[in-house]
JSON list of C-alpha atoms in Angstrom, two decimals:
[
{"chain": "A", "resi": 11, "resn": "ASN", "atom": "CA", "xyz": [-9.05, -17.17, -9.21]},
{"chain": "A", "resi": 12, "resn": "ALA", "atom": "CA", "xyz": [-10.49, -15.56, -6.07]},
{"chain": "A", "resi": 13, "resn": "GLY", "atom": "CA", "xyz": [-7.44, -16.11, -3.82]},
{"chain": "A", "resi": 14, "resn": "VAL", "atom": "CA", "xyz": [-7.87, -14.08, -0.63]},
{"chain": "A", "resi": 15, "resn": "THR", "atom": "CA", "xyz": [-11.04, -12.01, -0.39]},
{"chain": "A", "resi": 16, "resn": "GLN", "atom": "CA", "xyz": [-11.71, -9.38, 2.25]},
{"chain": "A", "resi": 17, "resn": "THR", "atom": "CA", "xyz": [-15.04, -7.78, 3.10]},
{"chain": "A", "resi": 18, "resn": "PRO", "atom": "CA", "xyz": [-15.87, -5.00, 3.41]},
{"chain": "A", "resi": 19, "resn": "LYS", "atom": "CA", "xyz": [-13.44, -2.90, 1.38]},
{"chain": "A", "resi": 20, "resn": "PHE", "atom": "CA", "xyz": [-14.27, 0.36, 3.13]},
{"chain": "A", "resi": 21, "resn": "ARG", "atom": "CA", "xyz": [-15.95, 1.20, 6.43]},
{"chain": "A", "resi": 22, "resn": "VAL", "atom": "CA", "xyz": [-16.43, 4.21, 8.65]},
{"chain": "A", "resi": 23, "resn": "LEU", "atom": "CA", "xyz": [-17.15, 3.57, 12.32]},
{"chain": "A", "resi": 24, "resn": "LYS", "atom": "CA", "xyz": [-17.94, 5.79, 15.23]},
{"chain": "A", "resi": 25, "resn": "THR", "atom": "CA", "xyz": [-15.83, 5.48, 18.36]},
{"chain": "A", "resi": 26, "resn": "GLY", "atom": "CA", "xyz": [-17.15, 2.67, 20.52]},
{"chain": "A", "resi": 27, "resn": "GLN", "atom": "CA", "xyz": [-18.89, 0.78, 17.72]},
{"chain": "A", "resi": 28, "resn": "SER", "atom": "CA", "xyz": [-18.04, -2.80, 16.96]},
{"chain": "A", "resi": 29, "resn": "MET", "atom": "CA", "xyz": [-17.49, -4.58, 13.66]},
{"chain": "A", "resi": 30, "resn": "THR", "atom": "CA", "xyz": [-16.10, -7.74, 12.13]},
{"chain": "A", "resi": 31, "resn": "LEU", "atom": "CA", "xyz": [-13.83, -7.96, 9.12]},
{"chain": "A", "resi": 32, "resn": "LEU", "atom": "CA", "xyz": [-14.10, -11.15, 7.12]},
{"chain": "A", "resi": 33, "resn": "CYS", "atom": "CA", "xyz": [-11.29, -12.86, 5.28]},
{"chain": "A", "resi": 34, "resn": "ALA", "atom": "CA", "xyz": [-11.90, -15.85, 3.04]},
{"chain": "A", "resi": 35, "resn": "GLN", "atom": "CA", "xyz": [-9.34, -17.89, 1.10]},
{"chain": "A", "resi": 36, "resn": "ASP", "atom": "CA", "xyz": [-10.04, -20.62, -1.44]},
{"chain": "A", "resi": 37, "resn": "MET", "atom": "CA", "xyz": [-6.51, -22.09, -1.64]},
{"chain": "A", "resi": 38, "resn": "ASN", "atom": "CA", "xyz": [-6.87, -24.55, 1.26]},
{"chain": "A", "resi": 39, "resn": "HIS", "atom": "CA", "xyz": [-4.07, -22.78, 3.12]},
{"chain": "A", "resi": 40, "resn": "GLU", "atom": "CA", "xyz": [-3.28, -23.77, 6.70]},
{"chain": "A", "resi": 41, "resn": "TYR", "atom": "CA", "xyz": [-2.01, -20.42, 7.88]},
{"chain": "A", "resi": 42, "resn": "MET", "atom": "CA", "xyz": [-3.85, -17.11, 7.96]},
{"chain": "A", "resi": 43, "resn": "TYR", "atom": "CA", "xyz": [-2.83, -13.67, 9.20]},
{"chain": "A", "resi": 44, "resn": "TRP", "atom": "CA", "xyz": [-4.19, -10.21, 9.89]},
{"chain": "A", "resi": 45, "resn": "TYR", "atom": "CA", "xyz": [-1.94, -7.16, 9.42]},
{"chain": "A", "resi": 46, "resn": "ARG", "atom": "CA", "xyz": [-2.53, -3.47, 9.72]},
{"chain": "A", "resi": 47, "resn": "GLN", "atom": "CA", "xyz": [-0.80, -0.92, 7.51]},
{"chain": "A", "resi": 48, "resn": "ASP", "atom": "CA", "xyz": [-0.15, 2.59, 8.81]},
{"chain": "A", "resi": 49, "resn": "PRO", "atom": "CA", "xyz": [1.77, 5.45, 7.18]},
{"chain": "A", "resi": 50, "resn": "GLY", "atom": "CA", "xyz": [5.46, 5.35, 7.98]},
{"chain": "A", "resi": 51, "resn": "MET", "atom": "CA", "xyz": [5.18, 2.04, 9.83]},
{"chain": "A", "resi": 52, "resn": "GLY", "atom": "CA", "xyz": [4.79, -0.63, 7.19]},
{"chain": "A", "resi": 53, "resn": "LEU", "atom": "CA", "xyz": [2.63, -3.63, 8.00]},
{"chain": "A", "resi": 54, "resn": "ARG", "atom": "CA", "xyz": [2.38, -5.04, 11.51]},
{"chain": "A", "resi": 55, "resn": "LEU", "atom": "CA", "xyz": [1.03, -8.43, 12.48]},
{"chain": "A", "resi": 56, "resn": "ILE", "atom": "CA", "xyz": [-2.12, -8.33, 14.63]},
{"chain": "A", "resi": 57, "resn": "HIS", "atom": "CA", "xyz": [-3.10, -11.99, 15.01]},
{"chain": "A", "resi": 58, "resn": "TYR", "atom": "CA", "xyz": [-2.49, -15.18, 13.12]},
{"chain": "A", "resi": 59, "resn": "SER", "atom": "CA", "xyz": [-3.71, -18.75, 12.90]},
{"chain": "A", "resi": 60, "resn": "VAL", "atom": "CA", "xyz": [-1.76, -21.94, 12.20]},
{"chain": "A", "resi": 61, "resn": "GLY", "atom": "CA", "xyz": [-4.86, -24.00, 11.52]},
{"chain": "A", "resi": 62, "resn": "GLU", "atom": "CA", "xyz": [-8.60, -24.33, 11.92]},
{"chain": "A", "resi": 63, "resn": "GLY", "atom": "CA", "xyz": [-9.66, -23.64, 15.49]},
{"chain": "A", "resi": 64, "resn": "THR", "atom": "CA", "xyz": [-6.35, -22.01, 16.48]},
{"chain": "A", "resi": 65, "resn": "THR", "atom": "CA", "xyz": [-5.37, -18.38, 16.94]},
{"chain": "A", "resi": 66, "resn": "ALA", "atom": "CA", "xyz": [-2.34, -16.57, 18.35]},
{"chain": "A", "resi": 67, "resn": "LYS", "atom": "CA", "xyz": [-1.27, -13.02, 19.09]},
{"chain": "A", "resi": 68, "resn": "GLY", "atom": "CA", "xyz": [1.03, -11.09, 16.82]},
{"chain": "A", "resi": 69, "resn": "GLU", "atom": "CA", "xyz": [2.89, -7.84, 17.35]},
{"chain": "A", "resi": 70, "resn": "VAL", "atom": "CA", "xyz": [-0.09, -5.52, 17.98]},
{"chain": "A", "resi": 71, "resn": "PRO", "atom": "CA", "xyz": [-3.05, -7.60, 19.26]},
{"chain": "A", "resi": 72, "resn": "ASP", "atom": "CA", "xyz": [-4.60, -5.19, 21.77]},
{"chain": "A", "resi": 73, "resn": "GLY", "atom": "CA", "xyz": [-8.15, -4.12, 20.94]},
{"chain": "A", "resi": 74, "resn": "TYR", "atom": "CA", "xyz": [-8.71, -6.96, 18.47]},
{"chain": "A", "resi": 75, "resn": "ASN", "atom": "CA", "xyz": [-10.08, -10.48, 18.64]},
{"chain": "A", "resi": 76, "resn": "VAL", "atom": "CA", "xyz": [-10.03, -13.19, 15.99]},
{"chain": "A", "resi": 77, "resn": "SER", "atom": "CA", "xyz": [-11.67, -16.50, 15.25]},
{"chain": "A", "resi": 78, "resn": "ARG", "atom": "CA", "xyz": [-11.02, -19.31, 12.80]},
{"chain": "A", "resi": 79, "resn": "LEU", "atom": "CA", "xyz": [-13.99, -21.63, 13.03]},
{"chain": "A", "resi": 80, "resn": "LYS", "atom": "CA", "xyz": [-13.57, -22.79, 9.42]},
{"chain": "A", "resi": 81, "resn": "LYS", "atom": "CA", "xyz": [-10.29, -23.38, 7.65]},
{"chain": "A", "resi": 82, "resn": "GLN", "atom": "CA", "xyz": [-11.12, -20.99, 4.83]},
{"chain": "A", "resi": 83, "resn": "ASN", "atom": "CA", "xyz": [-12.26, -18.06, 7.01]},
{"chain": "A", "resi": 84, "resn": "PHE", "atom": "CA", "xyz": [-10.44, -15.80, 9.45]},
{"chain": "A", "resi": 85, "resn": "LEU", "atom": "CA", "xyz": [-12.46, -13.10, 11.21]},
{"chain": "A", "resi": 86, "resn": "LEU", "atom": "CA", "xyz": [-11.05, -9.97, 12.84]},
{"chain": "A", "resi": 87, "resn": "GLY", "atom": "CA", "xyz": [-13.24, -8.26, 15.41]},
{"chain": "A", "resi": 88, "resn": "LEU", "atom": "CA", "xyz": [-13.12, -4.83, 16.95]},
{"chain": "A", "resi": 89, "resn": "GLU", "atom": "CA", "xyz": [-15.29, -4.81, 20.06]},
{"chain": "A", "resi": 90, "resn": "SER", "atom": "CA", "xyz": [-15.08, -1.08, 20.79]},
{"chain": "A", "resi": 91, "resn": "ALA", "atom": "CA", "xyz": [-13.45, 0.85, 17.97]},
{"chain": "A", "resi": 92, "resn": "ALA", "atom": "CA", "xyz": [-11.01, 3.68, 18.74]},
{"chain": "A", "resi": 93, "resn": "PRO", "atom": "CA", "xyz": [-9.56, 6.36, 16.43]},
{"chain": "A", "resi": 94, "resn": "SER", "atom": "CA", "xyz": [-6.14, 4.69, 16.87]},
{"chain": "A", "resi": 95, "resn": "GLN", "atom": "CA", "xyz": [-7.54, 1.73, 14.95]},
{"chain": "A", "resi": 96, "resn": "THR", "atom": "CA", "xyz": [-7.98, 3.80, 11.81]},
{"chain": "A", "resi": 97, "resn": "SER", "atom": "CA", "xyz": [-5.84, 1.88, 9.34]},
{"chain": "A", "resi": 98, "resn": "VAL", "atom": "CA", "xyz": [-5.79, -0.33, 6.30]},
{"chain": "A", "resi": 99, "resn": "TYR", "atom": "CA", "xyz": [-6.21, -3.98, 7.27]},
{"chain": "A", "resi": 100, "resn": "PHE", "atom": "CA", "xyz": [-4.78, -6.80, 5.20]},
{"chain": "A", "resi": 101, "resn": "CYS", "atom": "CA", "xyz": [-5.51, -10.47, 5.49]},
{"chain": "A", "resi": 102, "resn": "ALA", "atom": "CA", "xyz": [-3.02, -13.01, 4.17]},
{"chain": "A", "resi": 103, "resn": "SER", "atom": "CA", "xyz": [-2.70, -16.76, 3.93]},
{"chain": "A", "resi": 104, "resn": "SER", "atom": "CA", "xyz": [0.09, -19.23, 3.28]},
{"chain": "A", "resi": 105, "resn": "TYR", "atom": "CA", "xyz": [0.35, -22.98, 2.76]},
{"chain": "A", "resi": 106, "resn": "SER", "atom": "CA", "xyz": [1.99, -25.74, 4.71]},
{"chain": "A", "resi": 107, "resn": "THR", "atom": "CA", "xyz": [4.67, -27.89, 3.10]},
{"chain": "A", "resi": 108, "resn": "GLY", "atom": "CA", "xyz": [4.05, -30.60, 5.66]},
{"chain": "A", "resi": 109, "resn": "ARG", "atom": "CA", "xyz": [7.73, -30.53, 6.66]},
{"chain": "A", "resi": 110, "resn": "GLY", "atom": "CA", "xyz": [7.33, -28.16, 9.57]},
{"chain": "A", "resi": 111, "resn": "GLY", "atom": "CA", "xyz": [8.17, -24.47, 10.02]},
{"chain": "A", "resi": 112, "resn": "ASP", "atom": "CA", "xyz": [6.94, -23.21, 6.62]},
{"chain": "A", "resi": 113, "resn": "ARG", "atom": "CA", "xyz": [8.67, -19.88, 7.17]},
{"chain": "A", "resi": 114, "resn": "ASP", "atom": "CA", "xyz": [9.66, -19.50, 3.53]},
{"chain": "A", "resi": 115, "resn": "THR", "atom": "CA", "xyz": [6.37, -20.07, 1.81]},
{"chain": "A", "resi": 116, "resn": "GLU", "atom": "CA", "xyz": [4.73, -17.26, -0.11]},
{"chain": "A", "resi": 117, "resn": "ALA", "atom": "CA", "xyz": [2.08, -15.22, 1.68]},
{"chain": "A", "resi": 118, "resn": "PHE", "atom": "CA", "xyz": [-0.94, -14.28, -0.44]},
{"chain": "A", "resi": 119, "resn": "PHE", "atom": "CA", "xyz": [-2.65, -11.02, 0.46]},
{"chain": "A", "resi": 120, "resn": "GLY", "atom": "CA", "xyz": [-6.16, -9.69, 0.07]},
{"chain": "A", "resi": 121, "resn": "GLN", "atom": "CA", "xyz": [-6.85, -6.24, -1.35]},
{"chain": "A", "resi": 122, "resn": "GLY", "atom": "CA", "xyz": [-7.31, -4.67, 2.05]},
{"chain": "A", "resi": 123, "resn": "THR", "atom": "CA", "xyz": [-10.03, -2.99, 4.10]},
{"chain": "A", "resi": 124, "resn": "ARG", "atom": "CA", "xyz": [-9.77, 0.73, 4.71]},
{"chain": "A", "resi": 125, "resn": "LEU", "atom": "CA", "xyz": [-11.26, 1.46, 8.14]},
{"chain": "A", "resi": 126, "resn": "THR", "atom": "CA", "xyz": [-11.81, 4.93, 9.53]},
{"chain": "A", "resi": 127, "resn": "VAL", "atom": "CA", "xyz": [-12.88, 5.43, 13.14]},
{"chain": "A", "resi": 128, "resn": "VAL", "atom": "CA", "xyz": [-14.27, 8.88, 13.90]},
{"chain": "B", "resi": 26, "resn": "GLY", "atom": "CA", "xyz": [13.79, -7.94, 18.35]},
{"chain": "B", "resi": 27, "resn": "ASN", "atom": "CA", "xyz": [13.63, -8.23, 14.60]},
{"chain": "B", "resi": 28, "resn": "SER", "atom": "CA", "xyz": [13.47, -5.12, 12.46]},
{"chain": "B", "resi": 29, "resn": "VAL", "atom": "CA", "xyz": [13.81, -4.01, 8.85]},
{"chain": "B", "resi": 30, "resn": "THR", "atom": "CA", "xyz": [15.01, -0.60, 7.68]},
{"chain": "B", "resi": 31, "resn": "GLN", "atom": "CA", "xyz": [14.34, 0.66, 4.17]},
{"chain": "B", "resi": 32, "resn": "MET", "atom": "CA", "xyz": [15.32, 3.82, 2.39]},
{"chain": "B", "resi": 33, "resn": "GLU", "atom": "CA", "xyz": [12.59, 6.43, 2.49]},
{"chain": "B", "resi": 34, "resn": "GLY", "atom": "CA", "xyz": [10.77, 7.41, -0.64]},
{"chain": "B", "resi": 35, "resn": "PRO", "atom": "CA", "xyz": [9.35, 8.41, -2.87]},
{"chain": "B", "resi": 36, "resn": "VAL", "atom": "CA", "xyz": [11.97, 7.46, -5.41]},
{"chain": "B", "resi": 37, "resn": "THR", "atom": "CA", "xyz": [11.33, 9.03, -8.81]},
{"chain": "B", "resi": 38, "resn": "LEU", "atom": "CA", "xyz": [13.15, 7.68, -11.87]},
{"chain": "B", "resi": 39, "resn": "SER", "atom": "CA", "xyz": [12.97, 8.02, -15.60]},
{"chain": "B", "resi": 40, "resn": "GLU", "atom": "CA", "xyz": [12.07, 4.96, -17.62]},
{"chain": "B", "resi": 41, "resn": "GLU", "atom": "CA", "xyz": [15.09, 2.69, -18.32]},
{"chain": "B", "resi": 42, "resn": "ALA", "atom": "CA", "xyz": [17.01, 4.08, -15.32]},
{"chain": "B", "resi": 43, "resn": "PHE", "atom": "CA", "xyz": [18.80, 1.81, -12.83]},
{"chain": "B", "resi": 44, "resn": "LEU", "atom": "CA", "xyz": [17.01, 1.15, -9.56]},
{"chain": "B", "resi": 45, "resn": "THR", "atom": "CA", "xyz": [18.40, 0.42, -6.12]},
{"chain": "B", "resi": 46, "resn": "ILE", "atom": "CA", "xyz": [16.26, 0.31, -3.00]},
{"chain": "B", "resi": 47, "resn": "ASN", "atom": "CA", "xyz": [18.31, -0.27, 0.13]},
{"chain": "B", "resi": 48, "resn": "CYS", "atom": "CA", "xyz": [17.19, -2.67, 2.85]},
{"chain": "B", "resi": 49, "resn": "THR", "atom": "CA", "xyz": [19.02, -3.66, 6.02]},
{"chain": "B", "resi": 50, "resn": "TYR", "atom": "CA", "xyz": [17.80, -5.87, 8.80]},
{"chain": "B", "resi": 51, "resn": "THR", "atom": "CA", "xyz": [18.37, -6.77, 12.42]},
{"chain": "B", "resi": 52, "resn": "ALA", "atom": "CA", "xyz": [17.61, -10.28, 13.55]},
{"chain": "B", "resi": 53, "resn": "THR", "atom": "CA", "xyz": [18.98, -13.04, 15.68]},
{"chain": "B", "resi": 54, "resn": "GLY", "atom": "CA", "xyz": [19.90, -16.17, 13.83]},
{"chain": "B", "resi": 55, "resn": "TYR", "atom": "CA", "xyz": [19.29, -16.64, 10.14]},
{"chain": "B", "resi": 56, "resn": "PRO", "atom": "CA", "xyz": [16.07, -15.09, 8.83]},
{"chain": "B", "resi": 57, "resn": "SER", "atom": "CA", "xyz": [14.55, -15.60, 5.41]},
{"chain": "B", "resi": 58, "resn": "LEU", "atom": "CA", "xyz": [14.33, -12.33, 3.44]},
{"chain": "B", "resi": 59, "resn": "PHE", "atom": "CA", "xyz": [11.64, -11.15, 1.06]},
{"chain": "B", "resi": 60, "resn": "TRP", "atom": "CA", "xyz": [10.64, -8.31, -1.20]},
{"chain": "B", "resi": 61, "resn": "TYR", "atom": "CA", "xyz": [6.92, -7.72, -1.63]},
{"chain": "B", "resi": 62, "resn": "VAL", "atom": "CA", "xyz": [5.35, -5.24, -4.05]},
{"chain": "B", "resi": 63, "resn": "GLN", "atom": "CA", "xyz": [2.05, -3.38, -3.71]},
{"chain": "B", "resi": 64, "resn": "TYR", "atom": "CA", "xyz": [0.53, -1.93, -6.88]},
{"chain": "B", "resi": 65, "resn": "PRO", "atom": "CA", "xyz": [-2.03, 0.86, -6.47]},
{"chain": "B", "resi": 66, "resn": "GLY", "atom": "CA", "xyz": [-5.30, -0.38, -5.03]},
{"chain": "B", "resi": 67, "resn": "GLU", "atom": "CA", "xyz": [-4.06, -3.93, -4.56]},
{"chain": "B", "resi": 68, "resn": "GLY", "atom": "CA", "xyz": [-2.73, -6.17, -1.84]},
{"chain": "B", "resi": 69, "resn": "LEU", "atom": "CA", "xyz": [0.91, -7.14, -1.51]},
{"chain": "B", "resi": 70, "resn": "GLN", "atom": "CA", "xyz": [2.41, -9.82, -3.69]},
{"chain": "B", "resi": 71, "resn": "LEU", "atom": "CA", "xyz": [5.70, -11.63, -3.43]},
{"chain": "B", "resi": 72, "resn": "LEU", "atom": "CA", "xyz": [8.38, -10.29, -5.76]},
{"chain": "B", "resi": 73, "resn": "LEU", "atom": "CA", "xyz": [11.36, -12.42, -4.71]},
{"chain": "B", "resi": 74, "resn": "LYS", "atom": "CA", "xyz": [12.94, -14.12, -1.73]},
{"chain": "B", "resi": 75, "resn": "ALA", "atom": "CA", "xyz": [16.20, -15.57, -0.40]},
{"chain": "B", "resi": 76, "resn": "THR", "atom": "CA", "xyz": [16.42, -18.09, 2.38]},
{"chain": "B", "resi": 77, "resn": "LYS", "atom": "CA", "xyz": [20.13, -18.22, 3.25]},
{"chain": "B", "resi": 78, "resn": "ALA", "atom": "CA", "xyz": [23.30, -16.17, 3.05]},
{"chain": "B", "resi": 79, "resn": "ASP", "atom": "CA", "xyz": [24.63, -15.42, -0.46]},
{"chain": "B", "resi": 80, "resn": "ASP", "atom": "CA", "xyz": [21.40, -16.55, -2.10]},
{"chain": "B", "resi": 81, "resn": "LYS", "atom": "CA", "xyz": [20.15, -14.32, -4.90]},
{"chain": "B", "resi": 82, "resn": "GLY", "atom": "CA", "xyz": [16.43, -13.94, -5.44]},
{"chain": "B", "resi": 83, "resn": "SER", "atom": "CA", "xyz": [15.24, -12.76, -8.84]},
{"chain": "B", "resi": 84, "resn": "ASN", "atom": "CA", "xyz": [11.96, -12.15, -10.66]},
{"chain": "B", "resi": 85, "resn": "LYS", "atom": "CA", "xyz": [10.71, -9.86, -13.45]},
{"chain": "B", "resi": 86, "resn": "GLY", "atom": "CA", "xyz": [14.19, -8.32, -13.86]},
{"chain": "B", "resi": 87, "resn": "PHE", "atom": "CA", "xyz": [14.51, -7.51, -10.15]},
{"chain": "B", "resi": 88, "resn": "GLU", "atom": "CA", "xyz": [17.32, -9.01, -8.07]},
{"chain": "B", "resi": 89, "resn": "ALA", "atom": "CA", "xyz": [18.41, -9.00, -4.44]},
{"chain": "B", "resi": 90, "resn": "THR", "atom": "CA", "xyz": [21.28, -10.81, -2.74]},
{"chain": "B", "resi": 91, "resn": "TYR", "atom": "CA", "xyz": [21.23, -11.95, 0.90]},
{"chain": "B", "resi": 92, "resn": "ARG", "atom": "CA", "xyz": [24.35, -10.41, 2.44]},
{"chain": "B", "resi": 93, "resn": "LYS", "atom": "CA", "xyz": [24.85, -11.72, 5.95]},
{"chain": "B", "resi": 94, "resn": "GLU", "atom": "CA", "xyz": [28.08, -9.78, 6.56]},
{"chain": "B", "resi": 95, "resn": "THR", "atom": "CA", "xyz": [26.34, -6.44, 5.95]},
{"chain": "B", "resi": 96, "resn": "THR", "atom": "CA", "xyz": [22.84, -7.63, 7.02]},
{"chain": "B", "resi": 97, "resn": "SER", "atom": "CA", "xyz": [21.44, -6.27, 3.78]},
{"chain": "B", "resi": 98, "resn": "PHE", "atom": "CA", "xyz": [19.04, -7.30, 1.00]},
{"chain": "B", "resi": 99, "resn": "HIS", "atom": "CA", "xyz": [19.08, -4.44, -1.49]},
{"chain": "B", "resi": 100, "resn": "LEU", "atom": "CA", "xyz": [16.65, -4.55, -4.42]},
{"chain": "B", "resi": 101, "resn": "GLU", "atom": "CA", "xyz": [18.00, -3.75, -7.89]},
{"chain": "B", "resi": 102, "resn": "LYS", "atom": "CA", "xyz": [16.72, -3.55, -11.44]},
{"chain": "B", "resi": 103, "resn": "GLY", "atom": "CA", "xyz": [18.77, -2.59, -14.43]},
{"chain": "B", "resi": 104, "resn": "SER", "atom": "CA", "xyz": [16.06, -0.81, -16.43]},
{"chain": "B", "resi": 105, "resn": "VAL", "atom": "CA", "xyz": [12.78, 0.24, -14.83]},
{"chain": "B", "resi": 106, "resn": "GLN", "atom": "CA", "xyz": [9.49, 0.66, -16.64]},
{"chain": "B", "resi": 107, "resn": "VAL", "atom": "CA", "xyz": [6.47, 2.82, -15.92]},
{"chain": "B", "resi": 108, "resn": "SER", "atom": "CA", "xyz": [4.64, -0.37, -14.94]},
{"chain": "B", "resi": 109, "resn": "ASP", "atom": "CA", "xyz": [7.11, -0.86, -12.06]},
{"chain": "B", "resi": 110, "resn": "SER", "atom": "CA", "xyz": [5.59, 2.11, -10.23]},
{"chain": "B", "resi": 111, "resn": "ALA", "atom": "CA", "xyz": [4.47, 0.69, -6.89]},
{"chain": "B", "resi": 112, "resn": "VAL", "atom": "CA", "xyz": [5.39, 0.48, -3.22]},
{"chain": "B", "resi": 113, "resn": "TYR", "atom": "CA", "xyz": [8.13, -2.01, -2.40]},
{"chain": "B", "resi": 114, "resn": "PHE", "atom": "CA", "xyz": [8.40, -3.67, 1.01]},
{"chain": "B", "resi": 115, "resn": "CYS", "atom": "CA", "xyz": [11.40, -5.50, 2.40]},
{"chain": "B", "resi": 116, "resn": "ALA", "atom": "CA", "xyz": [10.52, -8.15, 4.97]},
{"chain": "B", "resi": 117, "resn": "LEU", "atom": "CA", "xyz": [12.01, -10.93, 7.03]},
{"chain": "B", "resi": 118, "resn": "ASN", "atom": "CA", "xyz": [10.75, -13.98, 8.83]},
{"chain": "B", "resi": 119, "resn": "TYR", "atom": "CA", "xyz": [12.43, -15.39, 11.86]},
{"chain": "B", "resi": 120, "resn": "LEU", "atom": "CA", "xyz": [9.62, -15.74, 14.31]},
{"chain": "B", "resi": 121, "resn": "PRO", "atom": "CA", "xyz": [9.06, -18.89, 16.33]},
{"chain": "B", "resi": 122, "resn": "GLY", "atom": "CA", "xyz": [6.13, -21.14, 15.65]},
{"chain": "B", "resi": 123, "resn": "GLY", "atom": "CA", "xyz": [4.59, -22.17, 12.38]},
{"chain": "B", "resi": 124, "resn": "GLY", "atom": "CA", "xyz": [3.79, -20.16, 9.31]},
{"chain": "B", "resi": 125, "resn": "ASN", "atom": "CA", "xyz": [5.32, -17.22, 7.51]},
{"chain": "B", "resi": 126, "resn": "LYS", "atom": "CA", "xyz": [4.93, -14.37, 9.99]},
{"chain": "B", "resi": 127, "resn": "LEU", "atom": "CA", "xyz": [6.55, -11.34, 8.43]},
{"chain": "B", "resi": 128, "resn": "THR", "atom": "CA", "xyz": [8.29, -8.29, 9.86]},
{"chain": "B", "resi": 129, "resn": "PHE", "atom": "CA", "xyz": [8.06, -5.49, 7.29]},
{"chain": "B", "resi": 130, "resn": "GLY", "atom": "CA", "xyz": [9.99, -2.36, 6.56]},
{"chain": "B", "resi": 131, "resn": "THR", "atom": "CA", "xyz": [8.11, 0.90, 6.08]},
{"chain": "B", "resi": 132, "resn": "GLY", "atom": "CA", "xyz": [7.93, 0.56, 2.31]},
{"chain": "B", "resi": 133, "resn": "THR", "atom": "CA", "xyz": [9.49, 2.61, -0.48]},
{"chain": "B", "resi": 134, "resn": "GLN", "atom": "CA", "xyz": [7.31, 4.20, -3.12]},
{"chain": "B", "resi": 135, "resn": "LEU", "atom": "CA", "xyz": [8.73, 4.09, -6.63]},
{"chain": "B", "resi": 136, "resn": "LYS", "atom": "CA", "xyz": [7.49, 6.38, -9.38]},
{"chain": "B", "resi": 137, "resn": "VAL", "atom": "CA", "xyz": [8.74, 5.82, -12.90]},
{"chain": "B", "resi": 138, "resn": "GLU", "atom": "CA", "xyz": [8.14, 8.56, -15.45]},
{"chain": "B", "resi": 139, "resn": "LEU", "atom": "CA", "xyz": [8.42, 8.57, -19.23]}
]
C-alpha cells in the first residue's frame, strides 16, 4: 500500500536555486493538494488540483508553481528559493464521489518533505 | 475568512487520564469539521469527522461533537495510552470549488507518559 509518496524526503537549497518536489498517488484520486507546515501556523494550502491538467491557487501560492500532467502526479516547483520557504511540505490527495463538492472525503497525506533554504 | 483555533500544547498526561483538546472555529455557513493526527515522522491521517451540527464523530476511543451554537469541535478521550502521543490538528472545510481543501489549526502536541 504505497498511498501518497513524496520525493525527496529532505533537501537543502541555497537561496536562488530551483527545485521540484514530486508527489505520486496510486489511489486514482481526482484531487491533489500541496500544503506547507510551519511552527505555530499549522498547515496552509499552497496549490491544489481538481483533476488532471488543472491547477488552482490556495492560501499561500506566491513563489510556487505546480503542474498536474498525469492524474497520479502533482509537482511543486520553486523557481528561486528563498529562506522564507524553509518548511515541511505535505502532499495530499482525496477522491471524488461523483456527486459534486466532495468536501467531506478523507484526505490522504504523504510523509512530507523537509526543505531548508540557506 | 475561515479560521480554526486550538489550545496550545504541549499537553502532558499520565496513561489512562482523560483528554480534552479544545477547538473553536470561525466560518460562514456550515463547514465540515475534522480532526487529523500526525504521529512522529509521518504524514497526517484522518482521526474523525462531523459534517453537520450535533453530529458526533468517533474513532479509536476519540470523540468530538459538532456544536454550532458554540462553534466548537472539542476532541475527547476517556483513557489515553502512550501510543496516543502525537500532534492533533483540528480542521474545517468550507471553501468553494471541488475537493476537500482544509483550513487547519496550529496543532496540539500530546505526550502521554507511563
